[in-house]
Short mmCIF file of C-alpha atoms in Angstrom, two decimals:
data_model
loop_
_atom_site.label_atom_id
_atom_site.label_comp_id
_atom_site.label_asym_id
_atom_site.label_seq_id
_atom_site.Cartn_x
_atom_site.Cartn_y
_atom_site.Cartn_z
CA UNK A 1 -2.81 -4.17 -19.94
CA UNK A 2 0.21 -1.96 -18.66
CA UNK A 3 -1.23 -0.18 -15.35
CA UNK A 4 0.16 3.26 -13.97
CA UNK A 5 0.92 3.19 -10.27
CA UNK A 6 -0.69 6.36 -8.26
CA UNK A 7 -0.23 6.65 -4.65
CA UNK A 8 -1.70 8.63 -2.54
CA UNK A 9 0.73 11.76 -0.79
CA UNK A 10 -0.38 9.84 2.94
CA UNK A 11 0.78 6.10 1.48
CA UNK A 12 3.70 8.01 0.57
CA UNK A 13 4.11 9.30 3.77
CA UNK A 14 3.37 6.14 5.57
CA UNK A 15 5.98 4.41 3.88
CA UNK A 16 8.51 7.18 3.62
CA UNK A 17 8.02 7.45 7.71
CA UNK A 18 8.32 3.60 8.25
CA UNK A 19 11.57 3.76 6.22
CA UNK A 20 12.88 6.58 8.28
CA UNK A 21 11.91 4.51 11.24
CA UNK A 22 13.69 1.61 10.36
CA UNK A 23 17.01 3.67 9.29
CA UNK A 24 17.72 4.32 13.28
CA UNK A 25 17.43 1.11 14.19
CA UNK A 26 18.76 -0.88 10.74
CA UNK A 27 19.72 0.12 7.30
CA UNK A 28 19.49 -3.47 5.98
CA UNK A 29 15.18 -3.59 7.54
CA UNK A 30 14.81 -0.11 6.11
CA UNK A 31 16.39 -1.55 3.06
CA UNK A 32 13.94 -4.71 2.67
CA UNK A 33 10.87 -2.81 3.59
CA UNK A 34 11.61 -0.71 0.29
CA UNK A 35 12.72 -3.73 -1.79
CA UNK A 36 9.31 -5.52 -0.28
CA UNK A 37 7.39 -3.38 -0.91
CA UNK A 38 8.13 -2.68 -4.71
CA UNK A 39 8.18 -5.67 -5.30
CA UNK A 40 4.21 -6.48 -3.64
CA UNK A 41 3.95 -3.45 -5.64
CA UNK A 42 4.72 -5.73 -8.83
CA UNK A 43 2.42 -8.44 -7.81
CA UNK A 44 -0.63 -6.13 -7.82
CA UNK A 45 0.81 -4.96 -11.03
CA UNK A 46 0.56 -8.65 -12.37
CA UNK A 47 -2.27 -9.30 -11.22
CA UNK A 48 -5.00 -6.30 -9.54
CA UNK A 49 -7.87 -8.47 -9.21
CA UNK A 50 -6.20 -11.47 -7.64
CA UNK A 51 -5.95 -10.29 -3.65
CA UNK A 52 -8.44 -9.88 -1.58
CA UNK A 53 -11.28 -7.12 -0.97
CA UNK A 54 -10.82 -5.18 2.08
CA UNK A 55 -13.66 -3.07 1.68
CA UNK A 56 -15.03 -3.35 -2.20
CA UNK A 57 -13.24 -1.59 -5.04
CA UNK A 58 -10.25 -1.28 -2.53
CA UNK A 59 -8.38 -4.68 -2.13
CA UNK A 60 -4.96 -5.52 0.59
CA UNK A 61 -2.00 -7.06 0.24
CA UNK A 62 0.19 -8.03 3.20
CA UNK A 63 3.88 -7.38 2.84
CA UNK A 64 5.51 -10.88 3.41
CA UNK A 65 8.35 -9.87 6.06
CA UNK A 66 6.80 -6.48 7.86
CA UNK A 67 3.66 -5.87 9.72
CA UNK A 68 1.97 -4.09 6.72
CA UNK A 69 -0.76 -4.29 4.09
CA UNK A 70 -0.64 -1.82 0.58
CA UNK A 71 -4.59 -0.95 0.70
CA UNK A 72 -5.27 -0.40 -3.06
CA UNK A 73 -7.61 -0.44 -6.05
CA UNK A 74 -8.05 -0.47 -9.95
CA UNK A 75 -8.71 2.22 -12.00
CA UNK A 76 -9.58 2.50 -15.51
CA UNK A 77 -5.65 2.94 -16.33
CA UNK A 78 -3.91 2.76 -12.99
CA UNK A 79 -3.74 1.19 -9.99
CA UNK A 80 -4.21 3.37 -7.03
CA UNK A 81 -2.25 2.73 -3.31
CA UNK A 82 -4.42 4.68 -0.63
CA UNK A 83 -2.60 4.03 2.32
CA UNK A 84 0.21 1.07 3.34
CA UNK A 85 -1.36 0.09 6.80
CA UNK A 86 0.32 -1.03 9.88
CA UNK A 87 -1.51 -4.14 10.77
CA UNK A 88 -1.51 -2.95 14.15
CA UNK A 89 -2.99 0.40 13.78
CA UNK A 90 -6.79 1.07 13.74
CA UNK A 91 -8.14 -1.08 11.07
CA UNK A 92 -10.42 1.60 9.11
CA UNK A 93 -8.54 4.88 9.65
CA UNK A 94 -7.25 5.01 5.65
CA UNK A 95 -11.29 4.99 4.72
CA UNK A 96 -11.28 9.10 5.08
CA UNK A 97 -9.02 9.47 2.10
CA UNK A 98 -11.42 7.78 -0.02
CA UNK A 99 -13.23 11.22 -0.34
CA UNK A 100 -9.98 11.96 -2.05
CA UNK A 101 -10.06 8.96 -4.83
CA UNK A 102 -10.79 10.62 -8.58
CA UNK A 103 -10.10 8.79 -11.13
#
């Protein structure tokens, strides 16, 4: 089954900010956090059911190389990114935007 991708504007934010970040300090990191992360991206893509549950629907999956985790879950058609968490950062904060998951 071919899934759709839909992020939420916030996980866009998160990662559009962490890129930013990582542009003043190294264009190559800012570089491999995009190419990482599309290509985690993929993996869910290949397989949505095979990481782990973080809080059931919504599963994780840590970034290999950066201090990050794409907090997601399946939909009918789509797979849905709510938020791409520091691992550092409050572990829960991303659960408010579930209010805002519609299918």
């Amino acid at each position: 089954m071919d899934f759709e991708v839909v992020t939420h504007p916030e996980a866009q934010e998160e990662l559009d900010e962490a890129i930013s970040y990582l542009k003043e300090h190294s264009l190559w990191s800012a570089g491999k956090l995009l190419t990482e992360y599309d290509l985690h991206v993929e993996k869910i893509l290949q397989n949505p059911d095979g990481h782990h549950f973080i809080d059931a629907p919504y599963r994780c999956l840590k970034l290999k190389s950066f201090s990050y985790r794409i907090h997601y879950r399946t939909r009918q058609n789509s797979i849905y990114i709510i938020a791409l968490a520091h691992t550092k950062r409050h572990p829960d904060y991303w659960k408010t935007r579930i209010q805002d998951d519609h299918e």
